[in-house]
Amino acid sequence: MSASDQRRQQQTGEAAGTRSAGVDWRRMAAFAPWLILSVALFAVATRLELFERLYEATRTYEEWQLDELLSLLLSAGIVALVMLGFRTRQLSREIARREAAERLAHDSARHDPLTGLANSRRFREEIKSTIGNAEKSSSGCGVIYIDLDGFKPVNDTHGHAVGDGVLVEVARRITQAAPKGATVARLGGDEFGVVVSGVGNPEALLFLSQRLQRDIAKPIEIGLLQLTVGATVGIAVFPDDGSDAEALIASADRAMYIAKRARSDGFGRDGAARASVAS
């Protein structure tokens, strides 16, 4: 080994020793704050006589009997259970109240407040659902659009309260005449709609429309009044008269106005028309 290598090795050893000393010093410096804090806390505890007080408290608790401790724990457990049960009951009532409010909001958004029937929004949803089921089962479905005749004079002559009574009774009659599984809706004002599923023969919708007209035309008694209104009906059948909800509604509405115009012109007597026939 040359002299220069010896000097380099010696310098390297000295540097390593210096680094080792530095590492030890840094470790001591890291523990110094904790050491100072411990000494300070011990000094404070000694000055306040905390150790003597803790000793006295320990002696006091040692004099308690086991049954007293068990009674204390049992009482605390009972109180905790009562509070837990009370809180659970409060939470259950709050959850039930919120669920009821959500159901009410959901129903209000899809039902007519006067008659309790489905509203226009739910009517469209039911048509879409019925079309989907009809496509899966390769069957048909139909939409019936109903517009009352002679309702405006009743409303103007006897007031809105009587008019509302007429609408409620008409809604009841339509619901009673509609086939099982059908959806009856009030679409606004004096207009109603019926969604019928599983339509095999479109002529069945025409027979249903005629029955609806007969039932609606029967006298309605409200108080001492006996009132009469009629109905004009438009029919649309899936898929012949439309492939979606909006198309079926438009077709049924158009057929209803064609039937109403034909009746006013003296060309129609039954007041019902199917879209594909009337157009």
PDB file of C-alpha atoms in Angstrom:
ATOM      1  CA  MET A   1       0.000   0.000   0.000  1.00  0.00           C
ATOM      2  CA  SER A   2       1.439   3.377  -0.969  1.00  0.00           C
ATOM      3  CA  ALA A   3       1.759   6.338   1.363  1.00  0.00           C
ATOM      4  CA  SER A   4      -0.979   8.209  -0.446  1.00  0.00           C
ATOM      5  CA  ASP A   5      -3.367   5.269   0.003  1.00  0.00           C
ATOM      6  CA  GLN A   6      -2.519   5.128   3.705  1.00  0.00           C
ATOM      7  CA  ARG A   7      -3.233   8.842   4.082  1.00  0.00           C
ATOM      8  CA  ARG A   8      -6.539   8.469   2.162  1.00  0.00           C
ATOM      9  CA  GLN A   9      -7.613   5.545   4.373  1.00  0.00           C
ATOM     10  CA  GLN A  10      -6.657   7.472   7.516  1.00  0.00           C
ATOM     11  CA  GLN A  11      -8.669  10.507   6.358  1.00  0.00           C
ATOM     12  CA  THR A  12     -11.625   8.311   5.510  1.00  0.00           C
ATOM     13  CA  GLY A  13     -11.546   6.723   8.977  1.00  0.00           C
ATOM     14  CA  GLU A  14     -11.391  10.123  10.652  1.00  0.00           C
ATOM     15  CA  ALA A  15     -14.343  11.354   8.575  1.00  0.00           C
ATOM     16  CA  ALA A  16     -16.345   8.256   9.466  1.00  0.00           C
ATOM     17  CA  GLY A  17     -15.575   8.804  13.131  1.00  0.00           C
ATOM     18  CA  THR A  18     -16.667  12.397  12.846  1.00  0.00           C
ATOM     19  CA  ARG A  19     -19.957  11.301  11.179  1.00  0.00           C
ATOM     20  CA  SER A  20     -20.577   8.726  13.898  1.00  0.00           C
ATOM     21  CA  ALA A  21     -20.106  11.367  16.561  1.00  0.00           C
ATOM     22  CA  GLY A  22     -22.455  13.647  14.667  1.00  0.00           C
ATOM     23  CA  VAL A  23     -25.185  10.954  14.435  1.00  0.00           C
ATOM     24  CA  ASP A  24     -24.997  10.305  18.178  1.00  0.00           C
ATOM     25  CA  TRP A  25     -25.284  14.013  18.891  1.00  0.00           C
ATOM     26  CA  ARG A  26     -28.349  14.351  16.682  1.00  0.00           C
ATOM     27  CA  ARG A  27     -30.068  11.455  18.462  1.00  0.00           C
ATOM     28  CA  MET A  28     -29.409  13.050  21.802  1.00  0.00           C
ATOM     29  CA  ALA A  29     -30.736  16.347  20.506  1.00  0.00           C
ATOM     30  CA  ALA A  30     -33.956  14.625  19.342  1.00  0.00           C
ATOM     31  CA  PHE A  31     -34.643  13.164  22.800  1.00  0.00           C
ATOM     32  CA  ALA A  32     -33.750  16.345  24.658  1.00  0.00           C
ATOM     33  CA  PRO A  33     -37.197  18.045  24.390  1.00  0.00           C
ATOM     34  CA  TRP A  34     -38.973  14.937  25.726  1.00  0.00           C
ATOM     35  CA  LEU A  35     -36.518  14.707  28.575  1.00  0.00           C
ATOM     36  CA  ILE A  36     -37.035  18.373  29.469  1.00  0.00           C
ATOM     37  CA  LEU A  37     -40.853  17.966  29.259  1.00  0.00           C
ATOM     38  CA  SER A  38     -40.756  14.913  31.532  1.00  0.00           C
ATOM     39  CA  VAL A  39     -38.680  16.740  34.132  1.00  0.00           C
ATOM     40  CA  ALA A  40     -41.006  19.736  33.996  1.00  0.00           C
ATOM     41  CA  LEU A  41     -44.137  17.575  34.433  1.00  0.00           C
ATOM     42  CA  PHE A  42     -42.547  15.742  37.351  1.00  0.00           C
ATOM     43  CA  ALA A  43     -41.667  19.046  38.994  1.00  0.00           C
ATOM     44  CA  VAL A  44     -45.249  20.338  38.533  1.00  0.00           C
ATOM     45  CA  ALA A  45     -46.748  17.107  39.874  1.00  0.00           C
ATOM     46  CA  THR A  46     -44.474  17.213  42.914  1.00  0.00           C
ATOM     47  CA  ARG A  47     -45.292  20.852  43.608  1.00  0.00           C
ATOM     48  CA  LEU A  48     -49.071  20.235  43.418  1.00  0.00           C
ATOM     49  CA  GLU A  49     -48.790  17.057  45.516  1.00  0.00           C
ATOM     50  CA  LEU A  50     -50.552  15.041  42.782  1.00  0.00           C
ATOM     51  CA  PHE A  51     -48.991  11.775  43.892  1.00  0.00           C
ATOM     52  CA  GLU A  52     -50.274  12.209  47.461  1.00  0.00           C
ATOM     53  CA  ARG A  53     -53.763  13.036  46.208  1.00  0.00           C
ATOM     54  CA  LEU A  54     -53.781  10.022  43.890  1.00  0.00           C
ATOM     55  CA  TYR A  55     -52.741   7.821  46.773  1.00  0.00           C
ATOM     56  CA  GLU A  56     -55.551   9.140  48.982  1.00  0.00           C
ATOM     57  CA  ALA A  57     -58.107   8.627  46.213  1.00  0.00           C
ATOM     58  CA  THR A  58     -56.903   5.077  45.701  1.00  0.00           C
ATOM     59  CA  ARG A  59     -57.277   4.315  49.404  1.00  0.00           C
ATOM     60  CA  THR A  60     -60.794   5.746  49.377  1.00  0.00           C
ATOM     61  CA  TYR A  61     -61.891   3.576  46.434  1.00  0.00           C
ATOM     62  CA  GLU A  62     -60.310   0.497  48.018  1.00  0.00           C
ATOM     63  CA  GLU A  63     -62.793   0.822  50.887  1.00  0.00           C
ATOM     64  CA  TRP A  64     -65.720   0.256  48.520  1.00  0.00           C
ATOM     65  CA  GLN A  65     -67.373  -3.158  48.640  1.00  0.00           C
ATOM     66  CA  LEU A  66     -67.694  -5.341  45.558  1.00  0.00           C
ATOM     67  CA  ASP A  67     -71.499  -5.309  45.665  1.00  0.00           C
ATOM     68  CA  GLU A  68     -71.450  -1.509  45.684  1.00  0.00           C
ATOM     69  CA  LEU A  69     -69.281  -1.466  42.589  1.00  0.00           C
ATOM     70  CA  LEU A  70     -71.558  -3.990  40.843  1.00  0.00           C
ATOM     71  CA  SER A  71     -74.636  -1.968  41.773  1.00  0.00           C
ATOM     72  CA  LEU A  72     -73.039   1.165  40.418  1.00  0.00           C
ATOM     73  CA  LEU A  73     -72.096  -0.530  37.159  1.00  0.00           C
ATOM     74  CA  LEU A  74     -75.563  -2.100  36.840  1.00  0.00           C
ATOM     75  CA  SER A  75     -77.268   1.248  37.396  1.00  0.00           C
ATOM     76  CA  ALA A  76     -75.031   2.910  34.847  1.00  0.00           C
ATOM     77  CA  GLY A  77     -75.802   0.121  32.358  1.00  0.00           C
ATOM     78  CA  ILE A  78     -79.563   0.458  32.871  1.00  0.00           C
ATOM     79  CA  VAL A  79     -79.399   4.207  32.380  1.00  0.00           C
ATOM     80  CA  ALA A  80     -77.352   3.726  29.223  1.00  0.00           C
ATOM     81  CA  LEU A  81     -79.838   1.162  27.859  1.00  0.00           C
ATOM     82  CA  VAL A  82     -82.800   3.428  28.583  1.00  0.00           C
ATOM     83  CA  MET A  83     -81.128   6.341  26.844  1.00  0.00           C
ATOM     84  CA  LEU A  84     -80.192   4.109  23.907  1.00  0.00           C
ATOM     85  CA  GLY A  85     -83.772   2.814  23.608  1.00  0.00           C
ATOM     86  CA  PHE A  86     -85.175   6.323  23.785  1.00  0.00           C
ATOM     87  CA  ARG A  87     -82.778   7.521  21.097  1.00  0.00           C
ATOM     88  CA  THR A  88     -83.530   4.496  18.907  1.00  0.00           C
ATOM     89  CA  ARG A  89     -87.248   5.212  19.173  1.00  0.00           C
ATOM     90  CA  GLN A  90     -86.655   8.832  18.201  1.00  0.00           C
ATOM     91  CA  LEU A  91     -84.608   7.757  15.179  1.00  0.00           C
ATOM     92  CA  SER A  92     -87.288   5.236  14.133  1.00  0.00           C
ATOM     93  CA  ARG A  93     -89.980   7.909  14.284  1.00  0.00           C
ATOM     94  CA  GLU A  94     -87.803  10.324  12.319  1.00  0.00           C
ATOM     95  CA  ILE A  95     -87.095   7.702   9.653  1.00  0.00           C
ATOM     96  CA  ALA A  96     -90.812   6.821   9.405  1.00  0.00           C
ATOM     97  CA  ARG A  97     -91.719  10.505   9.131  1.00  0.00           C
ATOM     98  CA  ARG A  98     -89.176  11.084   6.362  1.00  0.00           C
ATOM     99  CA  GLU A  99     -90.308   7.970   4.470  1.00  0.00           C
ATOM    100  CA  ALA A 100     -93.931   9.107   4.717  1.00  0.00           C
ATOM    101  CA  ALA A 101     -92.974  12.558   3.447  1.00  0.00           C
ATOM    102  CA  GLU A 102     -91.051  11.012   0.548  1.00  0.00           C
ATOM    103  CA  ARG A 103     -94.006   8.767  -0.343  1.00  0.00           C
ATOM    104  CA  LEU A 104     -96.354  11.740  -0.193  1.00  0.00           C
ATOM    105  CA  ALA A 105     -94.071  13.799  -2.414  1.00  0.00           C
ATOM    106  CA  HIS A 106     -93.726  10.898  -4.839  1.00  0.00           C
ATOM    107  CA  ASP A 107     -97.501  10.359  -4.971  1.00  0.00           C
ATOM    108  CA  SER A 108     -98.199  14.068  -5.312  1.00  0.00           C
ATOM    109  CA  ALA A 109     -95.857  14.278  -8.274  1.00  0.00           C
ATOM    110  CA  ARG A 110     -97.705  11.483 -10.095  1.00  0.00           C
ATOM    111  CA  HIS A 111    -101.320  11.810  -8.991  1.00  0.00           C
ATOM    112  CA  ASP A 112    -104.100  14.309  -9.574  1.00  0.00           C
ATOM    113  CA  PRO A 113    -104.927  15.944  -6.222  1.00  0.00           C
ATOM    114  CA  LEU A 114    -108.678  16.252  -6.975  1.00  0.00           C
ATOM    115  CA  THR A 115    -109.586  12.802  -8.263  1.00  0.00           C
ATOM    116  CA  GLY A 116    -106.673  10.714  -6.971  1.00  0.00           C
ATOM    117  CA  LEU A 117    -106.071   9.374 -10.477  1.00  0.00           C
ATOM    118  CA  ALA A 118    -102.718   9.301 -12.192  1.00  0.00           C
ATOM    119  CA  ASN A 119    -101.659  12.628 -13.659  1.00  0.00           C
ATOM    120  CA  SER A 120    -100.228  13.387 -17.092  1.00  0.00           C
ATOM    121  CA  ARG A 121     -96.669  12.551 -16.010  1.00  0.00           C
ATOM    122  CA  ARG A 122     -97.542   9.112 -14.709  1.00  0.00           C
ATOM    123  CA  PHE A 123     -99.851   8.551 -17.697  1.00  0.00           C
ATOM    124  CA  ARG A 124     -96.863   8.850 -20.026  1.00  0.00           C
ATOM    125  CA  GLU A 125     -94.743   6.624 -17.799  1.00  0.00           C
ATOM    126  CA  GLU A 126     -97.428   3.941 -17.849  1.00  0.00           C
ATOM    127  CA  ILE A 127     -97.704   4.103 -21.642  1.00  0.00           C
ATOM    128  CA  LYS A 128     -93.934   3.606 -21.976  1.00  0.00           C
ATOM    129  CA  SER A 129     -94.036   0.678 -19.550  1.00  0.00           C
ATOM    130  CA  THR A 130     -97.031  -0.886 -21.298  1.00  0.00           C
ATOM    131  CA  ILE A 131     -95.347  -0.542 -24.703  1.00  0.00           C
ATOM    132  CA  GLY A 132     -92.245  -2.279 -23.335  1.00  0.00           C
ATOM    133  CA  ASN A 133     -94.318  -5.174 -22.014  1.00  0.00           C
ATOM    134  CA  ALA A 134     -96.241  -5.386 -25.304  1.00  0.00           C
ATOM    135  CA  GLU A 135     -92.997  -5.624 -27.283  1.00  0.00           C
ATOM    136  CA  LYS A 136     -91.734  -8.433 -25.060  1.00  0.00           C
ATOM    137  CA  SER A 137     -94.967 -10.407 -25.300  1.00  0.00           C
ATOM    138  CA  SER A 138     -95.653  -9.539 -28.963  1.00  0.00           C
ATOM    139  CA  SER A 139     -99.074  -8.194 -27.990  1.00  0.00           C
ATOM    140  CA  GLY A 140    -100.817  -4.875 -28.407  1.00  0.00           C
ATOM    141  CA  CYS A 141    -101.868  -2.059 -26.114  1.00  0.00           C
ATOM    142  CA  GLY A 142    -104.087   0.949 -26.493  1.00  0.00           C
ATOM    143  CA  VAL A 143    -104.630   4.529 -25.356  1.00  0.00           C
ATOM    144  CA  ILE A 144    -108.087   6.033 -24.900  1.00  0.00           C
ATOM    145  CA  TYR A 145    -108.411   9.817 -24.769  1.00  0.00           C
ATOM    146  CA  ILE A 146    -111.633  11.187 -23.214  1.00  0.00           C
ATOM    147  CA  ASP A 147    -112.903  14.767 -23.402  1.00  0.00           C
ATOM    148  CA  LEU A 148    -116.077  15.703 -21.541  1.00  0.00           C
ATOM    149  CA  ASP A 149    -118.936  17.395 -23.404  1.00  0.00           C
ATOM    150  CA  GLY A 150    -121.072  19.986 -21.658  1.00  0.00           C
ATOM    151  CA  PHE A 151    -118.803  20.361 -18.640  1.00  0.00           C
ATOM    152  CA  LYS A 152    -118.043  24.057 -19.094  1.00  0.00           C
ATOM    153  CA  PRO A 153    -121.725  25.144 -18.724  1.00  0.00           C
ATOM    154  CA  VAL A 154    -121.943  23.116 -15.501  1.00  0.00           C
ATOM    155  CA  ASN A 155    -118.834  24.815 -14.151  1.00  0.00           C
ATOM    156  CA  ASP A 156    -119.983  28.290 -15.234  1.00  0.00           C
ATOM    157  CA  THR A 157    -123.541  27.906 -13.944  1.00  0.00           C
ATOM    158  CA  HIS A 158    -123.044  26.061 -10.660  1.00  0.00           C
ATOM    159  CA  GLY A 159    -119.481  26.989  -9.691  1.00  0.00           C
ATOM    160  CA  HIS A 160    -116.192  25.183  -9.355  1.00  0.00           C
ATOM    161  CA  ALA A 161    -117.232  23.182  -6.283  1.00  0.00           C
ATOM    162  CA  VAL A 162    -120.031  21.486  -8.238  1.00  0.00           C
ATOM    163  CA  GLY A 163    -117.728  21.116 -11.240  1.00  0.00           C
ATOM    164  CA  ASP A 164    -115.150  19.386  -9.062  1.00  0.00           C
ATOM    165  CA  GLY A 165    -117.860  17.030  -7.803  1.00  0.00           C
ATOM    166  CA  VAL A 166    -118.726  16.138 -11.406  1.00  0.00           C
ATOM    167  CA  LEU A 167    -115.079  15.430 -12.208  1.00  0.00           C
ATOM    168  CA  VAL A 168    -114.702  13.203  -9.155  1.00  0.00           C
ATOM    169  CA  GLU A 169    -117.800  11.184 -10.110  1.00  0.00           C
ATOM    170  CA  VAL A 170    -116.679  10.858 -13.735  1.00  0.00           C
ATOM    171  CA  ALA A 171    -113.266   9.670 -12.531  1.00  0.00           C
ATOM    172  CA  ARG A 172    -114.973   7.026 -10.395  1.00  0.00           C
ATOM    173  CA  ARG A 173    -117.095   5.801 -13.308  1.00  0.00           C
ATOM    174  CA  ILE A 174    -114.132   5.575 -15.681  1.00  0.00           C
ATOM    175  CA  THR A 175    -112.125   3.647 -13.084  1.00  0.00           C
ATOM    176  CA  GLN A 176    -115.023   1.271 -12.503  1.00  0.00           C
ATOM    177  CA  ALA A 177    -115.491   0.604 -16.229  1.00  0.00           C
ATOM    178  CA  ALA A 178    -111.790   0.225 -17.061  1.00  0.00           C
ATOM    179  CA  PRO A 179    -110.487  -3.352 -17.364  1.00  0.00           C
ATOM    180  CA  LYS A 180    -108.235  -4.890 -14.727  1.00  0.00           C
ATOM    181  CA  GLY A 181    -104.663  -3.669 -14.986  1.00  0.00           C
ATOM    182  CA  ALA A 182    -105.582  -0.505 -16.890  1.00  0.00           C
ATOM    183  CA  THR A 183    -104.314   2.900 -15.759  1.00  0.00           C
ATOM    184  CA  VAL A 184    -106.822   5.754 -15.566  1.00  0.00           C
ATOM    185  CA  ALA A 185    -105.518   9.328 -15.515  1.00  0.00           C
ATOM    186  CA  ARG A 186    -106.823  12.844 -15.391  1.00  0.00           C
ATOM    187  CA  LEU A 187    -104.808  14.723 -17.980  1.00  0.00           C
ATOM    188  CA  GLY A 188    -105.991  18.196 -17.043  1.00  0.00           C
ATOM    189  CA  GLY A 189    -109.251  20.133 -16.941  1.00  0.00           C
ATOM    190  CA  ASP A 190    -112.038  17.861 -18.193  1.00  0.00           C
ATOM    191  CA  GLU A 191    -109.779  15.447 -20.097  1.00  0.00           C
ATOM    192  CA  PHE A 192    -109.073  11.869 -19.024  1.00  0.00           C
ATOM    193  CA  GLY A 193    -107.003   9.003 -20.390  1.00  0.00           C
ATOM    194  CA  VAL A 194    -106.908   5.212 -20.100  1.00  0.00           C
ATOM    195  CA  VAL A 195    -103.959   2.918 -20.864  1.00  0.00           C
ATOM    196  CA  VAL A 196    -105.028  -0.646 -21.652  1.00  0.00           C
ATOM    197  CA  SER A 197    -102.555  -3.532 -21.934  1.00  0.00           C
ATOM    198  CA  GLY A 198    -102.901  -6.913 -23.601  1.00  0.00           C
ATOM    199  CA  VAL A 199    -105.093  -5.698 -26.444  1.00  0.00           C
ATOM    200  CA  GLY A 200    -105.604  -8.585 -28.846  1.00  0.00           C
ATOM    201  CA  ASN A 201    -108.433  -7.123 -30.899  1.00  0.00           C
ATOM    202  CA  PRO A 202    -108.615  -3.332 -31.392  1.00  0.00           C
ATOM    203  CA  GLU A 203    -112.406  -3.622 -31.569  1.00  0.00           C
ATOM    204  CA  ALA A 204    -112.365  -4.327 -27.811  1.00  0.00           C
ATOM    205  CA  LEU A 205    -111.208  -0.743 -27.248  1.00  0.00           C
ATOM    206  CA  LEU A 206    -114.154   0.542 -29.265  1.00  0.00           C
ATOM    207  CA  PHE A 207    -116.574  -1.458 -27.110  1.00  0.00           C
ATOM    208  CA  LEU A 208    -114.853  -0.130 -23.985  1.00  0.00           C
ATOM    209  CA  SER A 209    -115.139   3.435 -25.309  1.00  0.00           C
ATOM    210  CA  GLN A 210    -118.854   2.999 -25.906  1.00  0.00           C
ATOM    211  CA  ARG A 211    -119.332   1.698 -22.369  1.00  0.00           C
ATOM    212  CA  LEU A 212    -117.387   4.653 -20.983  1.00  0.00           C
ATOM    213  CA  GLN A 213    -119.616   7.053 -22.906  1.00  0.00           C
ATOM    214  CA  ARG A 214    -122.792   5.398 -21.606  1.00  0.00           C
ATOM    215  CA  ASP A 215    -121.580   5.414 -17.996  1.00  0.00           C
ATOM    216  CA  ILE A 216    -120.379   9.027 -18.127  1.00  0.00           C
ATOM    217  CA  ALA A 217    -123.660  10.185 -19.687  1.00  0.00           C
ATOM    218  CA  LYS A 218    -125.741   8.874 -16.785  1.00  0.00           C
ATOM    219  CA  PRO A 219    -127.160  11.659 -14.537  1.00  0.00           C
ATOM    220  CA  ILE A 220    -124.872  12.818 -11.743  1.00  0.00           C
ATOM    221  CA  GLU A 221    -126.477  13.876  -8.458  1.00  0.00           C
ATOM    222  CA  ILE A 222    -124.660  16.495  -6.399  1.00  0.00           C
ATOM    223  CA  GLY A 223    -126.749  17.737  -3.515  1.00  0.00           C
ATOM    224  CA  LEU A 224    -130.147  18.695  -4.938  1.00  0.00           C
ATOM    225  CA  LEU A 225    -128.751  19.031  -8.452  1.00  0.00           C
ATOM    226  CA  GLN A 226    -128.999  16.408 -11.174  1.00  0.00           C
ATOM    227  CA  LEU A 227    -126.452  17.085 -13.892  1.00  0.00           C
ATOM    228  CA  THR A 228    -125.554  15.417 -17.174  1.00  0.00           C
ATOM    229  CA  VAL A 229    -122.353  15.538 -19.201  1.00  0.00           C
ATOM    230  CA  GLY A 230    -121.201  13.563 -22.218  1.00  0.00           C
ATOM    231  CA  ALA A 231    -117.877  12.352 -23.556  1.00  0.00           C
ATOM    232  CA  THR A 232    -116.024  12.204 -26.856  1.00  0.00           C
ATOM    233  CA  VAL A 233    -113.409   9.473 -27.188  1.00  0.00           C
ATOM    234  CA  GLY A 234    -110.284   9.011 -29.309  1.00  0.00           C
ATOM    235  CA  ILE A 235    -108.518   5.644 -29.595  1.00  0.00           C
ATOM    236  CA  ALA A 236    -104.921   4.810 -30.554  1.00  0.00           C
ATOM    237  CA  VAL A 237    -103.502   1.274 -30.756  1.00  0.00           C
ATOM    238  CA  PHE A 238     -99.856   0.193 -30.521  1.00  0.00           C
ATOM    239  CA  PRO A 239     -98.109  -0.358 -32.876  1.00  0.00           C
ATOM    240  CA  ASP A 240    -100.532   0.597 -35.663  1.00  0.00           C
ATOM    241  CA  ASP A 241    -101.133   4.189 -34.508  1.00  0.00           C
ATOM    242  CA  GLY A 242     -97.762   4.951 -32.921  1.00  0.00           C
ATOM    243  CA  SER A 243     -94.556   3.320 -31.735  1.00  0.00           C
ATOM    244  CA  ASP A 244     -93.963   5.392 -28.594  1.00  0.00           C
ATOM    245  CA  ALA A 245     -95.892   7.189 -25.863  1.00  0.00           C
ATOM    246  CA  GLU A 246     -95.939  10.631 -27.457  1.00  0.00           C
ATOM    247  CA  ALA A 247     -97.054   9.255 -30.817  1.00  0.00           C
ATOM    248  CA  LEU A 248     -99.907   7.262 -29.252  1.00  0.00           C
ATOM    249  CA  ILE A 249    -101.097  10.248 -27.205  1.00  0.00           C
ATOM    250  CA  ALA A 250    -101.010  12.512 -30.257  1.00  0.00           C
ATOM    251  CA  SER A 251    -102.905   9.933 -32.329  1.00  0.00           C
ATOM    252  CA  ALA A 252    -105.579   9.419 -29.665  1.00  0.00           C
ATOM    253  CA  ASP A 253    -105.942  13.176 -29.183  1.00  0.00           C
ATOM    254  CA  ARG A 254    -106.267  13.709 -32.936  1.00  0.00           C
ATOM    255  CA  ALA A 255    -108.867  10.946 -33.217  1.00  0.00           C
ATOM    256  CA  MET A 256    -110.857  12.500 -30.359  1.00  0.00           C
ATOM    257  CA  TYR A 257    -111.007  15.894 -32.078  1.00  0.00           C
ATOM    258  CA  ILE A 258    -112.000  14.256 -35.370  1.00  0.00           C
ATOM    259  CA  ALA A 259    -114.856  12.462 -33.578  1.00  0.00           C
ATOM    260  CA  LYS A 260    -115.902  15.701 -31.841  1.00  0.00           C
ATOM    261  CA  ARG A 261    -115.917  17.606 -35.129  1.00  0.00           C
ATOM    262  CA  ALA A 262    -117.843  14.833 -36.876  1.00  0.00           C
ATOM    263  CA  ARG A 263    -120.470  14.873 -34.142  1.00  0.00           C
ATOM    264  CA  SER A 264    -120.841  18.666 -34.306  1.00  0.00           C
ATOM    265  CA  ASP A 265    -121.186  18.422 -38.087  1.00  0.00           C
ATOM    266  CA  GLY A 266    -123.872  15.770 -37.750  1.00  0.00           C
ATOM    267  CA  PHE A 267    -121.784  12.961 -39.259  1.00  0.00           C
ATOM    268  CA  GLY A 268    -121.112  11.029 -36.084  1.00  0.00           C
ATOM    269  CA  ARG A 269    -123.386   9.805 -33.314  1.00  0.00           C
ATOM    270  CA  ASP A 270    -121.313   7.617 -31.027  1.00  0.00           C
ATOM    271  CA  GLY A 271    -118.615  10.245 -30.424  1.00  0.00           C
ATOM    272  CA  ALA A 272    -115.733   7.778 -30.673  1.00  0.00           C
ATOM    273  CA  ALA A 273    -113.040   7.319 -33.309  1.00  0.00           C
ATOM    274  CA  ARG A 274    -109.861   5.326 -33.793  1.00  0.00           C
ATOM    275  CA  ALA A 275    -106.817   7.187 -35.069  1.00  0.00           C
ATOM    276  CA  SER A 276    -106.017   4.894 -38.009  1.00  0.00           C
ATOM    277  CA  VAL A 277    -109.663   4.951 -39.139  1.00  0.00           C
ATOM    278  CA  ALA A 278    -110.427   8.615 -38.485  1.00  0.00           C
ATOM    279  CA  SER A 279    -107.356  10.061 -40.180  1.00  0.00           C
TER     280      SER A 279
END
